[in-house]
Amino acid sequence: SQQFAKVLASNDHNVTLLSIYKEGYQNNLHYLKLDGVEEALSLDHIVDYLELHSMSPVELLTSFFELEHMVCDLSINSKQFLNLLSYPKNFKFDLVIHDHLAGPCLLLLLERFHFPPLVMASASNILSTAECILGSPLYPGFIPTYLKEPPATFGYLERLYNYMLTSYELFYKWHYSNPRIDHLIQTRFQKTFSVSHLESTAKIVLMNSIPFLEYPEPQIWRVINVGGLHITIPKPHSTHSYQRVNQTYDKCVYISFGSNLKIDSLDNQIAQSIVAVSRLLPNIKFLWKVDIEQAVIDDLIPNNVITRDWFPQNDILGSGMVDILITHGGLLTIQEAMWYGIPMLGIPNYGDQYQNVQRIERLGIGKILYLEEVNPVTLHSLLLNLISDRRFKERAATISKVIRDDQITPQKKALWAVEWVLRNHGIIHLLEDLNDVGYVQK
């Protein structure tokens, strides 16, 4: 969202970005931070990686909706949100872009600002999560749910179970999660009606979908695929800025497990395996995004391992210095590696990460290693295989070329779609809407 906000601002749109991460001002871009939300999440949402990995689909779905409800409660009580509601009565926004995975609670702003046109957007590539917005048909008979690892063979029983999980998610959202959020909003703001029904007023959905990573799923015109929207031109980086001793290395491995899989000590199987393998491969430099304090970890790891609690990932992957990426399989990271032609070793933890990592293995641009199988022997073997077999790099480079070979960039496509809604929102309602078609009919 931040990258796209910058794209809009650089094209002379006056943008207000309400999020949990940042506050301040850049040219045409006002950052409003929902105070207290990020801090509460960092305290409440640290989950042991094996606990996440062992959750059933129903437990995982319940945790997602509970998190959505908690974020809603924190957001509507934040100072910046209340300040927005107190803007002058005649103040107007020409358009609202909303992250639909954040839940419907912030759509209260639509009512407050006289119902400007709504565009939904998300970092997700899961079309089924937008069904309640678009009214589009679902295909659980051949599109696996993101809530569990896709089966090796999609037989009748697997399809039936997949259908049940997909239907359960929609039922849970319509009849439990959304009513809870509506009740929360109505309790806090007495004269407010339901906010959840406002999702279906969206004109279009910007979907983070990229070729090669998706199942062949029919889509309606209101879905605009803008996968790679977050990828920017990498800033130049010197390889010498990421090493502890003055030494030349043969290869470079970048390791990142995202923000949910917290590794804050070396007292776990993943960390111990990474340290052991790095000792076995002294001619390879490892850049490792990890939450362990520098002073603690420096004495426990070899000189060829450089740790940081944050790396400029897009810049590093686009610099040409990284030969292999070890990842949890998060969609944005996978997309960046594919964009820059980097082979991957995926260690999925939950949700859609299994589908993403299985996809890169089928494409021949990476390998999958399950959490319960992580140890120094398996990690060392797979890493050497990815480095020594040139076919992984060659296939990754080919796929990168195809992904980039598009008529316009994802940023320009998303910009055009938003500006199209701004120009034409008064007439779009005349187009057919699948939300008017019953479930049984579809």
CSV table of N, CA, C and O in Angstrom, one decimal, residues 269-364:
chain,number,residue,atom,x,y,z
A,269,GLN,N,15.5,-25.3,16.0
A,269,GLN,CA,16.1,-26.2,15.0
A,269,GLN,C,16.5,-25.4,13.7
A,269,GLN,O,17.5,-25.7,13.1
A,270,ILE,N,15.7,-24.4,13.3
A,270,ILE,CA,16.0,-23.7,12.1
A,270,ILE,C,17.3,-22.9,12.3
A,270,ILE,O,18.2,-23.0,11.5
A,271,ALA,N,17.4,-22.1,13.4
A,271,ALA,CA,18.5,-21.3,13.6
A,271,ALA,C,19.8,-22.2,13.8
A,271,ALA,O,20.9,-21.9,13.2
A,272,GLN,N,19.7,-23.3,14.5
A,272,GLN,CA,20.9,-24.1,14.7
A,272,GLN,C,21.3,-24.7,13.4
A,272,GLN,O,22.5,-24.9,13.1
A,273,SER,N,20.3,-25.1,12.5
A,273,SER,CA,20.7,-25.7,11.2
A,273,SER,C,21.4,-24.6,10.3
A,273,SER,O,22.3,-25.0,9.6
A,274,ILE,N,20.9,-23.4,10.3
A,274,ILE,CA,21.5,-22.3,9.5
A,274,ILE,C,22.9,-22.1,10.0
A,274,ILE,O,23.9,-22.0,9.1
A,275,VAL,N,23.2,-22.0,11.3
A,275,VAL,CA,24.5,-21.8,11.8
A,275,VAL,C,25.4,-23.0,11.4
A,275,VAL,O,26.6,-22.8,11.0
A,276,ALA,N,24.9,-24.2,11.6
A,276,ALA,CA,25.8,-25.4,11.3
A,276,ALA,C,26.1,-25.4,9.8
A,276,ALA,O,27.3,-25.7,9.4
A,277,VAL,N,25.2,-25.1,8.9
A,277,VAL,CA,25.4,-25.2,7.5
A,277,VAL,C,26.4,-24.1,7.1
A,277,VAL,O,27.3,-24.2,6.2
A,278,SER,N,26.2,-22.9,7.7
A,278,SER,CA,27.1,-21.8,7.3
A,278,SER,C,28.6,-22.1,7.7
A,278,SER,O,29.5,-21.7,7.0
A,279,ARG,N,28.8,-22.9,8.8
A,279,ARG,CA,30.1,-23.3,9.1
A,279,ARG,C,30.7,-24.3,8.1
A,279,ARG,O,31.9,-24.3,7.8
A,280,LEU,N,29.8,-25.1,7.5
A,280,LEU,CA,30.3,-26.1,6.5
A,280,LEU,C,30.6,-25.4,5.2
A,280,LEU,O,31.2,-26.0,4.4
A,281,LEU,N,30.1,-24.2,5.0
A,281,LEU,CA,30.2,-23.5,3.7
A,281,LEU,C,30.9,-22.2,3.9
A,281,LEU,O,30.2,-21.1,3.7
A,282,PRO,N,32.2,-22.1,4.3
A,282,PRO,CA,32.8,-20.8,4.6
A,282,PRO,C,33.0,-19.9,3.4
A,282,PRO,O,33.2,-18.7,3.6
A,283,ASN,N,32.9,-20.5,2.2
A,283,ASN,CA,33.1,-19.6,1.0
A,283,ASN,C,31.8,-19.0,0.5
A,283,ASN,O,31.7,-18.4,-0.6
A,284,ILE,N,30.7,-19.2,1.2
A,284,ILE,CA,29.4,-18.7,0.9
A,284,ILE,C,29.0,-17.6,1.9
A,284,ILE,O,29.1,-17.9,3.2
A,285,LYS,N,28.6,-16.5,1.5
A,285,LYS,CA,28.2,-15.4,2.4
A,285,LYS,C,26.7,-15.6,2.7
A,285,LYS,O,25.9,-15.8,1.7
A,286,PHE,N,26.2,-15.5,3.9
A,286,PHE,CA,24.8,-15.6,4.3
A,286,PHE,C,24.4,-14.3,4.9
A,286,PHE,O,25.0,-13.7,5.8
A,287,LEU,N,23.3,-13.7,4.3
A,287,LEU,CA,22.7,-12.5,4.8
A,287,LEU,C,21.4,-13.0,5.5
A,287,LEU,O,20.5,-13.5,4.8
A,288,TRP,N,21.3,-12.8,6.8
A,288,TRP,CA,20.2,-13.5,7.5
A,288,TRP,C,19.4,-12.4,8.3
A,288,TRP,O,19.9,-11.8,9.2
A,289,LYS,N,18.1,-12.3,7.9
A,289,LYS,CA,17.2,-11.4,8.6
A,289,LYS,C,16.7,-12.1,9.8
A,289,LYS,O,15.9,-13.1,9.7
A,290,VAL,N,17.1,-11.6,11.0
A,290,VAL,CA,16.8,-12.4,12.2
A,290,VAL,C,16.6,-11.3,13.3
A,290,VAL,O,17.2,-10.3,13.3
A,291,ASP,N,15.8,-11.7,14.4
A,291,ASP,CA,15.5,-10.7,15.4
A,291,ASP,C,16.3,-10.8,16.7
A,291,ASP,O,15.9,-10.4,17.7
A,292,ILE,N,17.5,-11.5,16.5
A,292,ILE,CA,18.4,-11.6,17.7
A,292,ILE,C,19.3,-10.4,17.7
A,292,ILE,O,19.8,-9.9,16.7
A,293,GLU,N,19.6,-10.0,19.0
A,293,GLU,CA,20.4,-8.8,19.1
A,293,GLU,C,21.8,-9.1,18.6
A,293,GLU,O,22.4,-10.1,18.8
A,294,GLN,N,22.4,-8.0,17.9
A,294,GLN,CA,23.7,-8.2,17.2
A,294,GLN,C,24.8,-8.6,18.2
A,294,GLN,O,25.6,-9.5,17.9
A,295,ALA,N,24.8,-8.0,19.4
A,295,ALA,CA,25.9,-8.2,20.3
A,295,ALA,C,25.8,-9.7,20.8
A,295,ALA,O,26.9,-10.3,21.1
A,296,VAL,N,24.6,-10.2,20.9
A,296,VAL,CA,24.5,-11.6,21.4
A,296,VAL,C,24.9,-12.6,20.3
A,296,VAL,O,25.6,-13.6,20.6
A,297,ILE,N,24.5,-12.3,19.1
A,297,ILE,CA,24.7,-13.4,18.0
A,297,ILE,C,26.1,-13.4,17.4
A,297,ILE,O,26.6,-14.4,16.9
A,298,ASP,N,26.8,-12.2,17.4
A,298,ASP,CA,28.1,-12.1,16.8
A,298,ASP,C,29.1,-13.1,17.3
A,298,ASP,O,29.9,-13.6,16.5
A,299,ASP,N,29.1,-13.4,18.6
A,299,ASP,CA,30.0,-14.4,19.1
A,299,ASP,C,29.7,-15.8,18.8
A,299,ASP,O,30.5,-16.7,19.1
A,300,LEU,N,28.5,-16.1,18.3
A,300,LEU,CA,28.0,-17.5,18.2
A,300,LEU,C,27.9,-17.9,16.7
A,300,LEU,O,27.6,-19.1,16.5
A,301,ILE,N,28.1,-17.0,15.8
A,301,ILE,CA,28.0,-17.4,14.4
A,301,ILE,C,29.4,-17.1,13.7
A,301,ILE,O,30.2,-16.3,14.1
A,302,PRO,N,29.6,-17.8,12.5
A,302,PRO,CA,30.9,-17.6,11.8
A,302,PRO,C,30.9,-16.3,11.1
A,302,PRO,O,29.8,-15.6,10.9
A,303,ASN,N,32.1,-15.9,10.6
A,303,ASN,CA,32.2,-14.6,10.0
A,303,ASN,C,31.5,-14.4,8.6
A,303,ASN,O,31.3,-13.3,8.1
A,304,ASN,N,31.1,-15.6,8.0
A,304,ASN,CA,30.5,-15.5,6.7
A,304,ASN,C,29.0,-15.3,6.9
A,304,ASN,O,28.2,-15.3,5.9
A,305,VAL,N,28.5,-15.1,8.1
A,305,VAL,CA,27.0,-14.8,8.3
A,305,VAL,C,26.9,-13.4,8.8
A,305,VAL,O,27.5,-13.0,9.8
A,306,ILE,N,26.1,-12.6,8.1
A,306,ILE,CA,25.8,-11.2,8.5
A,306,ILE,C,24.3,-11.2,8.8
A,306,ILE,O,23.4,-11.5,8.0
A,307,THR,N,24.0,-10.7,10.1
A,307,THR,CA,22.6,-10.7,10.5
A,307,THR,C,22.2,-9.2,10.7
A,307,THR,O,23.0,-8.4,11.1
A,308,ARG,N,20.9,-9.0,10.4
A,308,ARG,CA,20.3,-7.7,10.7
A,308,ARG,C,18.8,-8.0,11.0
A,308,ARG,O,18.2,-9.0,10.6
A,309,ASP,N,18.2,-7.1,11.8
A,309,ASP,CA,16.8,-7.2,12.1
A,309,ASP,C,15.9,-6.7,10.9
A,309,ASP,O,14.7,-7.0,10.8
A,310,TRP,N,16.6,-6.1,9.9
A,310,TRP,CA,15.9,-5.6,8.7
A,310,TRP,C,16.9,-5.4,7.6
A,310,TRP,O,18.0,-4.9,7.8
A,311,PHE,N,16.6,-5.9,6.4
A,311,PHE,CA,17.4,-5.6,5.2
A,311,PHE,C,16.4,-4.9,4.2
A,311,PHE,O,15.2,-5.2,4.1
A,312,PRO,N,17.0,-4.1,3.3
A,312,PRO,CA,16.2,-3.5,2.2
A,312,PRO,C,16.0,-4.6,1.2
A,312,PRO,O,16.7,-4.7,0.2
A,313,GLN,N,15.1,-5.5,1.4
A,313,GLN,CA,15.0,-6.8,0.6
A,313,GLN,C,14.9,-6.6,-0.9
A,313,GLN,O,15.6,-7.2,-1.7
A,314,ASN,N,14.0,-5.6,-1.3
A,314,ASN,CA,13.9,-5.4,-2.8
A,314,ASN,C,15.2,-5.0,-3.4
A,314,ASN,O,15.6,-5.5,-4.5
A,315,ASP,N,15.9,-4.1,-2.7
A,315,ASP,CA,17.2,-3.6,-3.2
A,315,ASP,C,18.2,-4.7,-3.3
A,315,ASP,O,19.0,-4.8,-4.2
A,316,ILE,N,18.3,-5.6,-2.2
A,316,ILE,CA,19.3,-6.7,-2.2
A,316,ILE,C,19.0,-7.7,-3.2
A,316,ILE,O,19.9,-8.1,-4.0
A,317,LEU,N,17.7,-8.1,-3.3
A,317,LEU,CA,17.4,-9.1,-4.3
A,317,LEU,C,17.6,-8.6,-5.8
A,317,LEU,O,17.9,-9.4,-6.7
A,318,GLY,N,17.4,-7.3,-6.0
A,318,GLY,CA,17.6,-6.7,-7.3
A,318,GLY,C,19.0,-6.3,-7.6
A,318,GLY,O,19.3,-5.8,-8.7
A,319,SER,N,19.9,-6.5,-6.6
A,319,SER,CA,21.3,-6.0,-6.8
A,319,SER,C,22.2,-7.0,-7.6
A,319,SER,O,23.2,-6.6,-8.1
A,320,GLY,N,21.7,-8.2,-7.7
A,320,GLY,CA,22.5,-9.2,-8.4
A,320,GLY,C,23.5,-9.9,-7.5
A,320,GLY,O,24.2,-10.9,-8.0
A,321,MET,N,23.6,-9.5,-6.2
A,321,MET,CA,24.5,-10.2,-5.3
A,321,MET,C,24.0,-11.5,-4.8
A,321,MET,O,24.8,-12.4,-4.3
A,322,VAL,N,22.7,-11.7,-4.8
A,322,VAL,CA,22.1,-12.9,-4.1
A,322,VAL,C,21.9,-14.0,-5.1
A,322,VAL,O,21.3,-13.8,-6.2
A,323,ASP,N,22.4,-15.2,-4.8
A,323,ASP,CA,22.4,-16.4,-5.7
A,323,ASP,C,21.2,-17.3,-5.3
A,323,ASP,O,20.6,-17.9,-6.2
A,324,ILE,N,20.9,-17.4,-4.0
A,324,ILE,CA,19.8,-18.3,-3.5
A,324,ILE,C,19.1,-17.6,-2.4
A,324,ILE,O,19.7,-16.9,-1.6
A,325,LEU,N,17.8,-17.7,-2.4
A,325,LEU,CA,16.9,-17.2,-1.3
A,325,LEU,C,16.4,-18.3,-0.5
A,325,LEU,O,15.8,-19.3,-1.1
A,326,ILE,N,16.5,-18.3,0.8
A,326,ILE,CA,15.8,-19.2,1.7
A,326,ILE,C,14.7,-18.4,2.3
A,326,ILE,O,14.9,-17.4,3.0
A,327,THR,N,13.5,-18.9,2.1
A,327,THR,CA,12.3,-18.1,2.5
A,327,THR,C,11.2,-19.0,3.1
A,327,THR,O,11.2,-20.2,2.9
A,328,HIS,N,10.3,-18.3,3.8
A,328,HIS,CA,9.1,-19.0,4.4
A,328,HIS,C,8.0,-19.2,3.3
A,328,HIS,O,7.1,-19.9,3.6
A,329,GLY,N,8.2,-18.6,2.2
A,329,GLY,CA,7.2,-18.8,1.1
A,329,GLY,C,6.1,-17.7,1.1
A,329,GLY,O,5.0,-17.9,0.5
A,330,GLY,N,6.3,-16.6,1.8
A,330,GLY,CA,5.3,-15.5,1.7
A,330,GLY,C,5.2,-15.0,0.3
A,330,GLY,O,6.2,-14.9,-0.5
A,331,LEU,N,4.0,-14.6,-0.1
A,331,LEU,CA,3.7,-14.2,-1.5
A,331,LEU,C,4.6,-13.1,-2.0
A,331,LEU,O,5.2,-13.1,-3.1
A,332,LEU,N,4.7,-12.0,-1.2
A,332,LEU,CA,5.5,-10.8,-1.7
A,332,LEU,C,7.0,-11.2,-1.9
A,332,LEU,O,7.6,-10.7,-2.9
A,333,THR,N,7.5,-12.0,-1.0
A,333,THR,CA,8.9,-12.4,-1.2
A,333,THR,C,9.1,-13.3,-2.4
A,333,THR,O,10.1,-13.1,-3.1
A,334,ILE,N,8.2,-14.2,-2.5
A,334,ILE,CA,8.3,-15.1,-3.7
A,334,ILE,C,8.2,-14.3,-5.0
A,334,ILE,O,9.0,-14.6,-5.9
A,335,GLN,N,7.3,-13.4,-5.0
A,335,GLN,CA,7.2,-12.5,-6.3
A,335,GLN,C,8.5,-11.8,-6.5
A,335,GLN,O,8.9,-11.7,-7.7
A,336,GLU,N,9.1,-11.2,-5.5
A,336,GLU,CA,10.3,-10.5,-5.7
A,336,GLU,C,11.4,-11.4,-6.3
A,336,GLU,O,12.1,-11.0,-7.2
A,337,ALA,N,11.6,-12.6,-5.7
A,337,ALA,CA,12.6,-13.5,-6.1
A,337,ALA,C,12.4,-13.9,-7.6
A,337,ALA,O,13.3,-14.0,-8.4
A,338,MET,N,11.1,-14.2,-7.9
A,338,MET,CA,10.8,-14.5,-9.3
A,338,MET,C,11.1,-13.4,-10.3
A,338,MET,O,11.5,-13.5,-11.4
A,339,TRP,N,10.7,-12.2,-9.8
A,339,TRP,CA,10.9,-11.0,-10.7
A,339,TRP,C,12.4,-10.8,-11.0
A,339,TRP,O,12.8,-10.4,-12.1
A,340,TYR,N,13.3,-11.1,-10.0
A,340,TYR,CA,14.7,-10.9,-10.2
A,340,TYR,C,15.5,-12.2,-10.6
A,340,TYR,O,16.7,-12.2,-10.7
A,341,GLY,N,14.7,-13.3,-10.8
A,341,GLY,CA,15.3,-14.5,-11.3
A,341,GLY,C,16.2,-15.2,-10.3
A,341,GLY,O,17.3,-15.7,-10.7
A,342,ILE,N,15.8,-15.3,-9.0
A,342,ILE,CA,16.6,-16.0,-8.0
A,342,ILE,C,16.0,-17.3,-7.6
A,342,ILE,O,14.8,-17.3,-7.2
A,343,PRO,N,16.7,-18.4,-7.7
A,343,PRO,CA,16.2,-19.7,-7.2
A,343,PRO,C,16.0,-19.6,-5.7
A,343,PRO,O,16.6,-18.9,-4.9
A,344,MET,N,15.0,-20.5,-5.2
A,344,MET,CA,14.6,-20.4,-3.8
A,344,MET,C,14.6,-21.8,-3.1
A,344,MET,O,14.3,-22.8,-3.8
A,345,LEU,N,14.8,-21.8,-1.8
A,345,LEU,CA,14.6,-22.9,-1.0
A,345,LEU,C,13.5,-22.5,0.0
A,345,LEU,O,13.6,-21.6,0.8
A,346,GLY,N,12.3,-23.1,-0.2
A,346,GLY,CA,11.1,-22.7,0.6
A,346,GLY,C,10.9,-23.5,1.8
A,346,GLY,O,10.8,-24.8,1.7
A,347,ILE,N,10.7,-22.9,3.0
A,347,ILE,CA,10.4,-23.6,4.2
A,347,ILE,C,9.0,-23.1,4.7
A,347,ILE,O,9.0,-22.2,5.5
A,348,PRO,N,7.9,-23.6,4.2
A,348,PRO,CA,6.6,-23.0,4.5
A,348,PRO,C,6.2,-23.3,5.9
A,348,PRO,O,6.6,-24.3,6.5
A,349,ASN,N,5.3,-22.4,6.4
A,349,ASN,CA,4.9,-22.5,7.8
A,349,ASN,C,3.4,-22.6,8.0
A,349,ASN,O,2.9,-23.4,8.8
A,350,TYR,N,2.6,-21.9,7.2
A,350,TYR,CA,1.2,-22.0,7.3
A,350,TYR,C,0.5,-21.3,6.1
A,350,TYR,O,1.2,-20.6,5.3
A,351,GLY,N,-0.8,-21.5,6.0
A,351,GLY,CA,-1.6,-20.8,5.0
A,351,GLY,C,-1.1,-21.0,3.5
A,351,GLY,O,-0.7,-22.1,3.1
A,352,ASP,N,-1.1,-19.9,2.8
A,352,ASP,CA,-0.8,-20.0,1.3
A,352,ASP,C,0.6,-20.3,1.0
A,352,ASP,O,1.0,-20.5,-0.1
A,353,GLN,N,1.5,-20.3,2.1
A,353,GLN,CA,2.9,-20.5,1.9
A,353,GLN,C,3.2,-21.9,1.2
A,353,GLN,O,4.1,-22.0,0.4
A,354,TYR,N,2.4,-22.9,1.6
A,354,TYR,CA,2.5,-24.2,1.0
A,354,TYR,C,2.3,-24.2,-0.5
A,354,TYR,O,3.1,-24.8,-1.3
A,355,GLN,N,1.2,-23.5,-0.9
A,355,GLN,CA,0.9,-23.4,-2.3
A,355,GLN,C,2.0,-22.7,-3.1
A,355,GLN,O,2.5,-23.1,-4.2
A,356,ASN,N,2.5,-21.6,-2.5
A,356,ASN,CA,3.5,-20.8,-3.2
A,356,ASN,C,4.8,-21.6,-3.4
A,356,ASN,O,5.4,-21.6,-4.4
A,357,VAL,N,5.2,-22.3,-2.3
A,357,VAL,CA,6.5,-23.1,-2.4
A,357,VAL,C,6.4,-24.3,-3.3
A,357,VAL,O,7.3,-24.6,-4.0
A,358,GLN,N,5.2,-25.0,-3.2
A,358,GLN,CA,5.0,-26.1,-4.1
A,358,GLN,C,5.0,-25.6,-5.6
A,358,GLN,O,5.5,-26.3,-6.5
A,359,ARG,N,4.5,-24.4,-5.8
A,359,ARG,CA,4.5,-23.9,-7.2
A,359,ARG,C,5.9,-23.7,-7.7
A,359,ARG,O,6.2,-24.0,-8.8
A,360,ILE,N,6.8,-23.1,-6.8
A,360,ILE,CA,8.2,-22.8,-7.3
A,360,ILE,C,8.9,-24.1,-7.6
A,360,ILE,O,9.8,-24.2,-8.4
A,361,GLU,N,8.6,-25.2,-6.8
A,361,GLU,CA,9.2,-26.5,-7.0
A,361,GLU,C,8.8,-27.1,-8.3
A,361,GLU,O,9.6,-27.6,-9.1
A,362,ARG,N,7.5,-27.0,-8.6
A,362,ARG,CA,6.9,-27.5,-9.9
A,362,ARG,C,7.5,-26.7,-11.1
A,362,ARG,O,7.7,-27.3,-12.2
A,363,LEU,N,7.8,-25.4,-10.9
A,363,LEU,CA,8.3,-24.6,-12.0
A,363,LEU,C,9.8,-24.9,-12.2
A,363,LEU,O,10.4,-24.4,-13.2
A,364,GLY,N,10.4,-25.6,-11.3
A,364,GLY,CA,11.9,-25.9,-11.4
A,364,GLY,C,12.8,-24.7,-11.0
A,364,GLY,O,13.9,-24.6,-11.5
